Every structure is written in structure tokens, then in C-alpha cells.
mmCIF file of N, CA and C in Angstrom:
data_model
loop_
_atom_site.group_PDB
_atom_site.id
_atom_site.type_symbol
_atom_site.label_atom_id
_atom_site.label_comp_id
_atom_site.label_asym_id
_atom_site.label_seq_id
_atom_site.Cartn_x
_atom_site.Cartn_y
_atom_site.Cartn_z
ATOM 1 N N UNK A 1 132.163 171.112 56.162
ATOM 2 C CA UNK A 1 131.301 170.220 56.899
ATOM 3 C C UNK A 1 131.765 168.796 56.628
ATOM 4 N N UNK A 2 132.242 167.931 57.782
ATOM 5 C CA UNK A 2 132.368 166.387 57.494
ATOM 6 C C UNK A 2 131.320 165.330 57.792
ATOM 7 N N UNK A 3 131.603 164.348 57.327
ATOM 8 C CA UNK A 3 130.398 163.678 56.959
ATOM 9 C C UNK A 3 130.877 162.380 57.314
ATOM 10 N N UNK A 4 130.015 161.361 57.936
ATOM 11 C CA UNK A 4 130.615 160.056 58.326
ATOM 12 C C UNK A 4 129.519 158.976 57.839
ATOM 13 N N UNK A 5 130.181 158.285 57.155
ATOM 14 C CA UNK A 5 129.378 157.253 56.157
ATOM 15 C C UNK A 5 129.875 156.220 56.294
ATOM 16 N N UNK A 6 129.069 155.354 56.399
ATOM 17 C CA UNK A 6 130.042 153.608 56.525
ATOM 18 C C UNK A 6 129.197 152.730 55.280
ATOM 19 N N UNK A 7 129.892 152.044 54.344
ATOM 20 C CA UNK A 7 129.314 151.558 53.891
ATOM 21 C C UNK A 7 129.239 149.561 54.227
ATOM 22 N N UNK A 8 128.328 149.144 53.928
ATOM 23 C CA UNK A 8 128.413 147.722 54.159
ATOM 24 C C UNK A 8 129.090 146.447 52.892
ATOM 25 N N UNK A 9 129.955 145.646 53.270
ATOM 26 C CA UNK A 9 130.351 144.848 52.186
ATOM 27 C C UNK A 9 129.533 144.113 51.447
ATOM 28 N N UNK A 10 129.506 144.002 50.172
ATOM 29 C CA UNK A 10 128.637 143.012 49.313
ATOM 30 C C UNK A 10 128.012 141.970 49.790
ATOM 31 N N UNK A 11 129.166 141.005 50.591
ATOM 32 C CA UNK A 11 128.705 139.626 51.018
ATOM 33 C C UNK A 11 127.861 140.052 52.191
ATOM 34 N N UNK A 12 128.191 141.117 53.147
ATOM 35 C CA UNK A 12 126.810 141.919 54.307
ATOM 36 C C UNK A 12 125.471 141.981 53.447
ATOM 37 N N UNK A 13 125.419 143.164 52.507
ATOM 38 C CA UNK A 13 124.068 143.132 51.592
ATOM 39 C C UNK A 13 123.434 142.346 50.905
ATOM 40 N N UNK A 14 124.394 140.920 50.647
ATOM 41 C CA UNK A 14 123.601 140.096 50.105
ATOM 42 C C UNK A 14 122.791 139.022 51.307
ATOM 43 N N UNK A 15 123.413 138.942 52.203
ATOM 44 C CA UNK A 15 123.204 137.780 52.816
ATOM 45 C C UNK A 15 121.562 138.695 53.594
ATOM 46 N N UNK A 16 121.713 140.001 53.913
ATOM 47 C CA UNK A 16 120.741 141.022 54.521
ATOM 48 C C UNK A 16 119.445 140.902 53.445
ATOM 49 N N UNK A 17 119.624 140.924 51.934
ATOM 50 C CA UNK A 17 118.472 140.526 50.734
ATOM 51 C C UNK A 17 117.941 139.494 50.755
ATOM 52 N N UNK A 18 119.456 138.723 51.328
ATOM 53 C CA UNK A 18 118.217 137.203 51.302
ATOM 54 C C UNK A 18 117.197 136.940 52.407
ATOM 55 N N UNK A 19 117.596 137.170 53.255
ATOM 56 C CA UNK A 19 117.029 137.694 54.806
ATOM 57 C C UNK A 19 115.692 137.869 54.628
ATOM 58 N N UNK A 20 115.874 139.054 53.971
ATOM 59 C CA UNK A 20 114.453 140.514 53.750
ATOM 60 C C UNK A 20 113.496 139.334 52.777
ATOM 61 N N UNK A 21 114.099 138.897 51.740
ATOM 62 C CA UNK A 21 113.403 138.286 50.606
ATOM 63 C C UNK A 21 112.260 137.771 51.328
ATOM 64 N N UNK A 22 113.415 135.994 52.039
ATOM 65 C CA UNK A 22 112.689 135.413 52.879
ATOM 66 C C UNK A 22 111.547 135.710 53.557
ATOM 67 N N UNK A 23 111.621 136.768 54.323
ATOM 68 C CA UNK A 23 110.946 137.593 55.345
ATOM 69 C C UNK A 23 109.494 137.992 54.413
ATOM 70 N N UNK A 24 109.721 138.437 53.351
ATOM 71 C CA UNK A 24 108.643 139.419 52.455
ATOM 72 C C UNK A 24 108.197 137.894 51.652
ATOM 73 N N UNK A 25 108.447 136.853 51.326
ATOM 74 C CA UNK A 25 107.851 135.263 50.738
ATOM 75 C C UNK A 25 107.181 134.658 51.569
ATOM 76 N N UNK A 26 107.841 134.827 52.664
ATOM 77 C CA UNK A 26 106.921 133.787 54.070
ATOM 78 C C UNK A 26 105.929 134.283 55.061
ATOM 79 N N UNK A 27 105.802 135.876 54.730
ATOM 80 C CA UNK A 27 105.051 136.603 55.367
ATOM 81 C C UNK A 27 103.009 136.799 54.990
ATOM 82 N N UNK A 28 102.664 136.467 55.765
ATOM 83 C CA UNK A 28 101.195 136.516 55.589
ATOM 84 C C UNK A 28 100.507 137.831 56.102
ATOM 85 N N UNK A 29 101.153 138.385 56.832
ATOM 86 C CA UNK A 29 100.916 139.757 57.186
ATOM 87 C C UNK A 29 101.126 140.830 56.077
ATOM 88 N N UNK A 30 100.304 141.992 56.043
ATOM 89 C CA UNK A 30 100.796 143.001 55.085
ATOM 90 C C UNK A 30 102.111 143.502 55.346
ATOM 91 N N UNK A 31 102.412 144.001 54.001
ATOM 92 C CA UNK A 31 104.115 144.416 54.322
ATOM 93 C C UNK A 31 104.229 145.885 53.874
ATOM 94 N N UNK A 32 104.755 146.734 54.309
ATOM 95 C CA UNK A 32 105.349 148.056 54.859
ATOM 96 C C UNK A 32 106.388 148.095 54.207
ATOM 97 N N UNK A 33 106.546 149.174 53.070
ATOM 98 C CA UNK A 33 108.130 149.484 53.367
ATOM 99 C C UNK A 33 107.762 151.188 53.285
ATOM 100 N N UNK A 34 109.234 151.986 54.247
ATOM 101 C CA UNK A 34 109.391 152.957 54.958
ATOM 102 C C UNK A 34 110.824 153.415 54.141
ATOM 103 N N UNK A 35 110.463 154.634 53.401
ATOM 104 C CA UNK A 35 111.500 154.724 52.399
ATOM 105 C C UNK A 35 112.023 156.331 52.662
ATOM 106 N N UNK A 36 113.148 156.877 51.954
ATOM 107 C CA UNK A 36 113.191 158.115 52.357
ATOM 108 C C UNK A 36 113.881 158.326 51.019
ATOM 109 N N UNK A 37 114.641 159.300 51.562
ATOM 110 C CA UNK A 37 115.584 160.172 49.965
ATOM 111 C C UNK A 37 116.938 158.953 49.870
ATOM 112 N N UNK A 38 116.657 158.120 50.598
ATOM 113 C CA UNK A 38 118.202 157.089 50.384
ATOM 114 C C UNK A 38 117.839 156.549 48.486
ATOM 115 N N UNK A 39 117.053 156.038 48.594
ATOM 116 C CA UNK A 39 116.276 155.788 47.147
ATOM 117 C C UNK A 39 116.549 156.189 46.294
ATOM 118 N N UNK A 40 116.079 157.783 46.362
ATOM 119 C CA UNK A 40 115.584 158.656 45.210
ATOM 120 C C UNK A 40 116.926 159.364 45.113
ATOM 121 N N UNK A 41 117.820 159.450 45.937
ATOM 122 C CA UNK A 41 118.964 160.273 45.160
ATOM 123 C C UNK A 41 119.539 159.774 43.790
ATOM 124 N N UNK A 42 119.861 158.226 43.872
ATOM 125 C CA UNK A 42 120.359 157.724 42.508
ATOM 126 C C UNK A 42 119.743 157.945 41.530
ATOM 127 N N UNK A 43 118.644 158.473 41.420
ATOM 128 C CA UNK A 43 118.066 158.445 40.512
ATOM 129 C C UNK A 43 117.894 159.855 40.129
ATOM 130 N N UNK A 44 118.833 160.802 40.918
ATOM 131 C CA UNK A 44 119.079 162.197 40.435
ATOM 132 C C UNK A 44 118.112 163.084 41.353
ATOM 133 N N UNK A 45 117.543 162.856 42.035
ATOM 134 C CA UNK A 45 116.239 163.726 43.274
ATOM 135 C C UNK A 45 117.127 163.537 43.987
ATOM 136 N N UNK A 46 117.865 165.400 44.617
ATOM 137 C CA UNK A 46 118.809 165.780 45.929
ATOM 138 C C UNK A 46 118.027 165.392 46.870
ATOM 139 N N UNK A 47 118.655 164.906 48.314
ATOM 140 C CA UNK A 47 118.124 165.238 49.757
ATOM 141 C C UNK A 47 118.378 166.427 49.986
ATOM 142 N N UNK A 48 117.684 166.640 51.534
ATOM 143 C CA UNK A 48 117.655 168.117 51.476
ATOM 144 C C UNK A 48 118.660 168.016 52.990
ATOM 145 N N UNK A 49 118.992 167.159 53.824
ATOM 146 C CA UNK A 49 119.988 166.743 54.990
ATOM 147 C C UNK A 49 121.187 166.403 54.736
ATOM 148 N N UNK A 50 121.601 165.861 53.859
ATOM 149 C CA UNK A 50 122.860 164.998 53.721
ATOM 150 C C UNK A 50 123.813 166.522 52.891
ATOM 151 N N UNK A 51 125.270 165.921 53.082
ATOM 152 C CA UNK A 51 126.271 167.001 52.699
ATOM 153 C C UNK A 51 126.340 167.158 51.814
ATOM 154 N N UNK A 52 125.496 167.608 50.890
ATOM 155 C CA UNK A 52 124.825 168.141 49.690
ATOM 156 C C UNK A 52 123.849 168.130 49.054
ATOM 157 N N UNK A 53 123.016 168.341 50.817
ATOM 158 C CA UNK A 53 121.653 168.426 50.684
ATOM 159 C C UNK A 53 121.170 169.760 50.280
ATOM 160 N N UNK A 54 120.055 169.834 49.676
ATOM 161 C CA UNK A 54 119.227 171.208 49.373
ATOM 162 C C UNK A 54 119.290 172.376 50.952
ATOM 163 N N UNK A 55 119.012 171.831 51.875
ATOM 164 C CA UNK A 55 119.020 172.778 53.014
ATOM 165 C C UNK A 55 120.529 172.353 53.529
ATOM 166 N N UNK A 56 121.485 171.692 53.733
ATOM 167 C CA UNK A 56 122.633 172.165 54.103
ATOM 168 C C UNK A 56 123.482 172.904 52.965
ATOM 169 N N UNK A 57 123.056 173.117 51.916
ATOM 170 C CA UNK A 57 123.828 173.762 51.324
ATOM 171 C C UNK A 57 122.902 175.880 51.571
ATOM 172 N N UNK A 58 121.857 175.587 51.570
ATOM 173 C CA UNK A 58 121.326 176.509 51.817
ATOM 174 C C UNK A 58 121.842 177.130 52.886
ATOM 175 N N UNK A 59 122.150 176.206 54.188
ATOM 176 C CA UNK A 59 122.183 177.161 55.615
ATOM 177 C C UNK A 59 123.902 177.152 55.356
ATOM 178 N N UNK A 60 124.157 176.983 54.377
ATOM 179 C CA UNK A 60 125.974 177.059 53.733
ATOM 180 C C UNK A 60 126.058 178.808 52.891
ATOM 181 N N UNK A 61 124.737 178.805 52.741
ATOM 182 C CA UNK A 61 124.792 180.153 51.958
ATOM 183 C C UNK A 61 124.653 179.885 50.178
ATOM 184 N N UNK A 62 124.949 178.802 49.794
ATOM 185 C CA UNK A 62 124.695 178.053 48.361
ATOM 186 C C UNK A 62 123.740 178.358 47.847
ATOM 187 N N UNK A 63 123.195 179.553 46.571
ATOM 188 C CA UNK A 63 121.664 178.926 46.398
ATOM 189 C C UNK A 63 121.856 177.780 45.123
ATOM 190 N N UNK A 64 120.705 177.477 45.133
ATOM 191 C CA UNK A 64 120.513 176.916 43.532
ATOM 192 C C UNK A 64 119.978 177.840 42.500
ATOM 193 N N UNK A 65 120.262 177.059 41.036
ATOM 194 C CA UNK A 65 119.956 177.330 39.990
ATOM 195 C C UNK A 65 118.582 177.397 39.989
ATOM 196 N N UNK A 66 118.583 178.184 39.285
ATOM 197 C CA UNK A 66 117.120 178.463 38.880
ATOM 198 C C UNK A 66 116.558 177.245 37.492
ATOM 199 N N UNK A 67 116.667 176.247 37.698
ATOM 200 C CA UNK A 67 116.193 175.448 36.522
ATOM 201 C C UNK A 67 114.637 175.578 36.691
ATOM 202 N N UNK A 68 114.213 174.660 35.585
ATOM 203 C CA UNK A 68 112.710 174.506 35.351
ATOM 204 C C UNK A 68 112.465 173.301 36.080
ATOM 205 N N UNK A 69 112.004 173.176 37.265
ATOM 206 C CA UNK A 69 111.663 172.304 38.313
ATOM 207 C C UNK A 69 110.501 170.884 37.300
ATOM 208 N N UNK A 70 109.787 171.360 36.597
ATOM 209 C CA UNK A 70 109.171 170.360 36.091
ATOM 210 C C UNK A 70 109.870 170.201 35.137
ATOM 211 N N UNK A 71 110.709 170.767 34.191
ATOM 212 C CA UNK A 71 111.324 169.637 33.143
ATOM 213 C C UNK A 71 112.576 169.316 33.886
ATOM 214 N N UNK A 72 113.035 169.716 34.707
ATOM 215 C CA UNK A 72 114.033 168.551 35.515
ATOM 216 C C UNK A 72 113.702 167.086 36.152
ATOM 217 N N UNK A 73 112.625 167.623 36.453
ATOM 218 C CA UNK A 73 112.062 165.941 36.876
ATOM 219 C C UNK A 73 111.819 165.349 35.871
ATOM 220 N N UNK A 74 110.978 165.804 34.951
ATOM 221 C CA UNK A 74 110.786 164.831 34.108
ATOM 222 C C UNK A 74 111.465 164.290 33.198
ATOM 223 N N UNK A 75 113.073 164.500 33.253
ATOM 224 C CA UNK A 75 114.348 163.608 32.853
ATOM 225 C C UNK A 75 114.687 162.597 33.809
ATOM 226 N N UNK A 76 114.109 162.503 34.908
ATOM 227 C CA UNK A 76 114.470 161.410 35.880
ATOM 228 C C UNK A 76 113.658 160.044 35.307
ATOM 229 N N UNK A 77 114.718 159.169 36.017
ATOM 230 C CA UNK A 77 113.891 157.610 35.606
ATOM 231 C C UNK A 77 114.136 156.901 36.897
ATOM 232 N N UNK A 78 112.991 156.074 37.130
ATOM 233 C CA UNK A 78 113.185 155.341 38.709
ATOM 234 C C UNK A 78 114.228 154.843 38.617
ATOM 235 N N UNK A 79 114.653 154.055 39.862
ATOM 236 C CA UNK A 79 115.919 153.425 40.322
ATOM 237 C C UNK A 79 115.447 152.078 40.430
ATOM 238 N N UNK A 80 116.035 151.122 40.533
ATOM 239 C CA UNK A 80 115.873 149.313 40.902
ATOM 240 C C UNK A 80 114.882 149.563 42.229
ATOM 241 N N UNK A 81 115.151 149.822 42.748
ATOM 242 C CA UNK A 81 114.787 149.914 44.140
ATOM 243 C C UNK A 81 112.989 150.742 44.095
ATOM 244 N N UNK A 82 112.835 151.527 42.911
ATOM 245 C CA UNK A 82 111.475 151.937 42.799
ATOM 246 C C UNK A 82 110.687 151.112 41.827
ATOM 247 N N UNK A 83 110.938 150.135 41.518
ATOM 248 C CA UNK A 83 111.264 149.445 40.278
ATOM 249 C C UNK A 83 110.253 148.413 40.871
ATOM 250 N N UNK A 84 111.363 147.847 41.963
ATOM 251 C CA UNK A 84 110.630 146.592 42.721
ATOM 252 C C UNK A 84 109.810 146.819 43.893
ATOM 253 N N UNK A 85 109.742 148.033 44.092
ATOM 254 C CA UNK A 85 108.431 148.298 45.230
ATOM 255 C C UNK A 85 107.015 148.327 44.365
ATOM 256 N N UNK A 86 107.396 148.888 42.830
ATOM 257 C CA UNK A 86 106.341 149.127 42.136
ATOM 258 C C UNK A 86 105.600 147.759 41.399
ATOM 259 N N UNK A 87 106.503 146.645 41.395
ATOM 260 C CA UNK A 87 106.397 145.830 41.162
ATOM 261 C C UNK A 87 105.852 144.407 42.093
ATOM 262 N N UNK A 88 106.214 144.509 43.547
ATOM 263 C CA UNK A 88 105.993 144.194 44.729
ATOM 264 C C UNK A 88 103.993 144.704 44.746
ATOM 265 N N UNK A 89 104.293 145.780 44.759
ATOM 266 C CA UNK A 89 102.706 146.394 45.228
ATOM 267 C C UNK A 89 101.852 145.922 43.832
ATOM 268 N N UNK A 90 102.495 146.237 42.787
ATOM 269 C CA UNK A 90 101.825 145.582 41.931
ATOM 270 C C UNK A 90 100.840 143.771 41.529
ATOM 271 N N UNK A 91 101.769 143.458 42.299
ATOM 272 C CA UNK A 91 101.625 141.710 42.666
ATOM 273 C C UNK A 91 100.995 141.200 43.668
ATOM 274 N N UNK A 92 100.733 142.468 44.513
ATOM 275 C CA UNK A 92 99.879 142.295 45.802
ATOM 276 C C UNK A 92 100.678 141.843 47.170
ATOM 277 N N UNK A 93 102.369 141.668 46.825
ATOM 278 C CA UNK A 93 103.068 141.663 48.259
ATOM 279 C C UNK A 93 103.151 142.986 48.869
ATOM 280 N N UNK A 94 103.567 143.909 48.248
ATOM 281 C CA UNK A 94 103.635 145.305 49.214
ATOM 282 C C UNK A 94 102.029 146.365 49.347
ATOM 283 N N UNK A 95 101.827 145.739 50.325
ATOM 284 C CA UNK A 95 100.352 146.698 50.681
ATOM 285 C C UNK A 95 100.515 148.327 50.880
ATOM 286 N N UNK A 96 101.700 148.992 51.553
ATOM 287 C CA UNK A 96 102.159 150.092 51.195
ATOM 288 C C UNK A 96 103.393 150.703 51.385
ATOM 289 N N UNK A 97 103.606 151.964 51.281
ATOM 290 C CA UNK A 97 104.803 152.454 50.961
ATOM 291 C C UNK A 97 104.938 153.670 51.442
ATOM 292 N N UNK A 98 104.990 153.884 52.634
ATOM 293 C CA UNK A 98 105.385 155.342 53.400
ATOM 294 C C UNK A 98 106.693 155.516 52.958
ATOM 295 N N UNK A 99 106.734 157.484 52.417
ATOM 296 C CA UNK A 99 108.106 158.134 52.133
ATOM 297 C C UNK A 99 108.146 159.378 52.928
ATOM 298 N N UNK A 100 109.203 159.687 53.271
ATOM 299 C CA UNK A 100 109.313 161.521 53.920
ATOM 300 C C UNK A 100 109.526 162.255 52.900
ATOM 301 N N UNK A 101 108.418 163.169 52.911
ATOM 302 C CA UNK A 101 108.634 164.799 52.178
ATOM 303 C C UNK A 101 109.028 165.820 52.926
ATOM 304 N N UNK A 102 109.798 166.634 52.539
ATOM 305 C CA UNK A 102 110.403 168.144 52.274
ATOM 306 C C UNK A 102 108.995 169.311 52.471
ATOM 307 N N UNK A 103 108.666 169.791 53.286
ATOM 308 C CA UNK A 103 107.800 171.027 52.886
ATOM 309 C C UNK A 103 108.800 172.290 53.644
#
């Protein structure tokens, strides 16, 4: 299975942060952020879509290990990115935080 990924250059992502920053400092409206498994993979939580996702490896014929689903998670540690949403909402800029689940 191939996979097509583009990534963006540093000086793209930074100038896009400052952007967002701006946007989330000058904003008087509540703020939204809309998050998915882009997040949570670094931080060791598989997607279940991407080319080595939980279900494309499944409809690959792959199973998984049988680990202990709760002490696997609970070796995980957030990422920057869960870090500062938690910190955001904490402070009263991020009012909420829609994610997609897996059922």
C-alpha cells in the first residue's frame, strides 16, 4: 500500500503559528479546536486509517498483539500539542475541543 504525504517547511509552520497565535490573542469569540489522531500518534496512540493504521493493517490481514490495553496506555505521556490545548482551556482561551473516535 503507498502512501502520499507532503510535509510543510519550518519557515511554512512557523509563519502559519504565528498566524493561528494572532488569530487565538485577538479573538473575542470562543475558540474551537478540531483535533484527530494527527496529535495523538506522537505520543504513541496508533490511528486506525493511515498506513499503519489499526484497520488498514487489519483489512491487510495483520492482527495485533494481544497487550494489556490499559497498562499500555498508561505508559503514554501527552504531546506539546495536548499540552497547550490543556493549557489554553485551562486559561479560559480554548472553550472546547472536539476529537474523532474509533468505535
Amino acid at each position: 500500500m503507498e502512501s502520499v504525504e507532503y510535509y510543510d517547511s519550518i519557515d511554512t509552520i512557523q509563519v502559519a503559528a504565528q498566524r493561528t497565535a494572532a488569530l487565538i490573542k485577538d479573538s473575542e469569540k470562543p475558540i474551537v479546536a478540531f483535533t484527530g489522531a494527527g496529535i495523538s500518534v506522537s505520543a504513541g496512540i496508533p490511528d486506525y486509517r493511515g498506513t499503519a493504521g489499526v484497520d488498514t493493517l487489519a483489512d491487510l490481514g495483520h492482527t495485533g498483539g494481544e497487550e494489556d490495553v490499559e497498562d499500555f496506555y498508561s505508559t503514554l505521556t501527552p504531546t506539546e500539542c495536548h499540552k497547550i490545548l490543556s493549557s489554553m482551556h485551562q486559561r479560559g482561551q480554548m472553550h472546547y475541543v472536539i476529537t474523532q473516535v474509533e468505535f
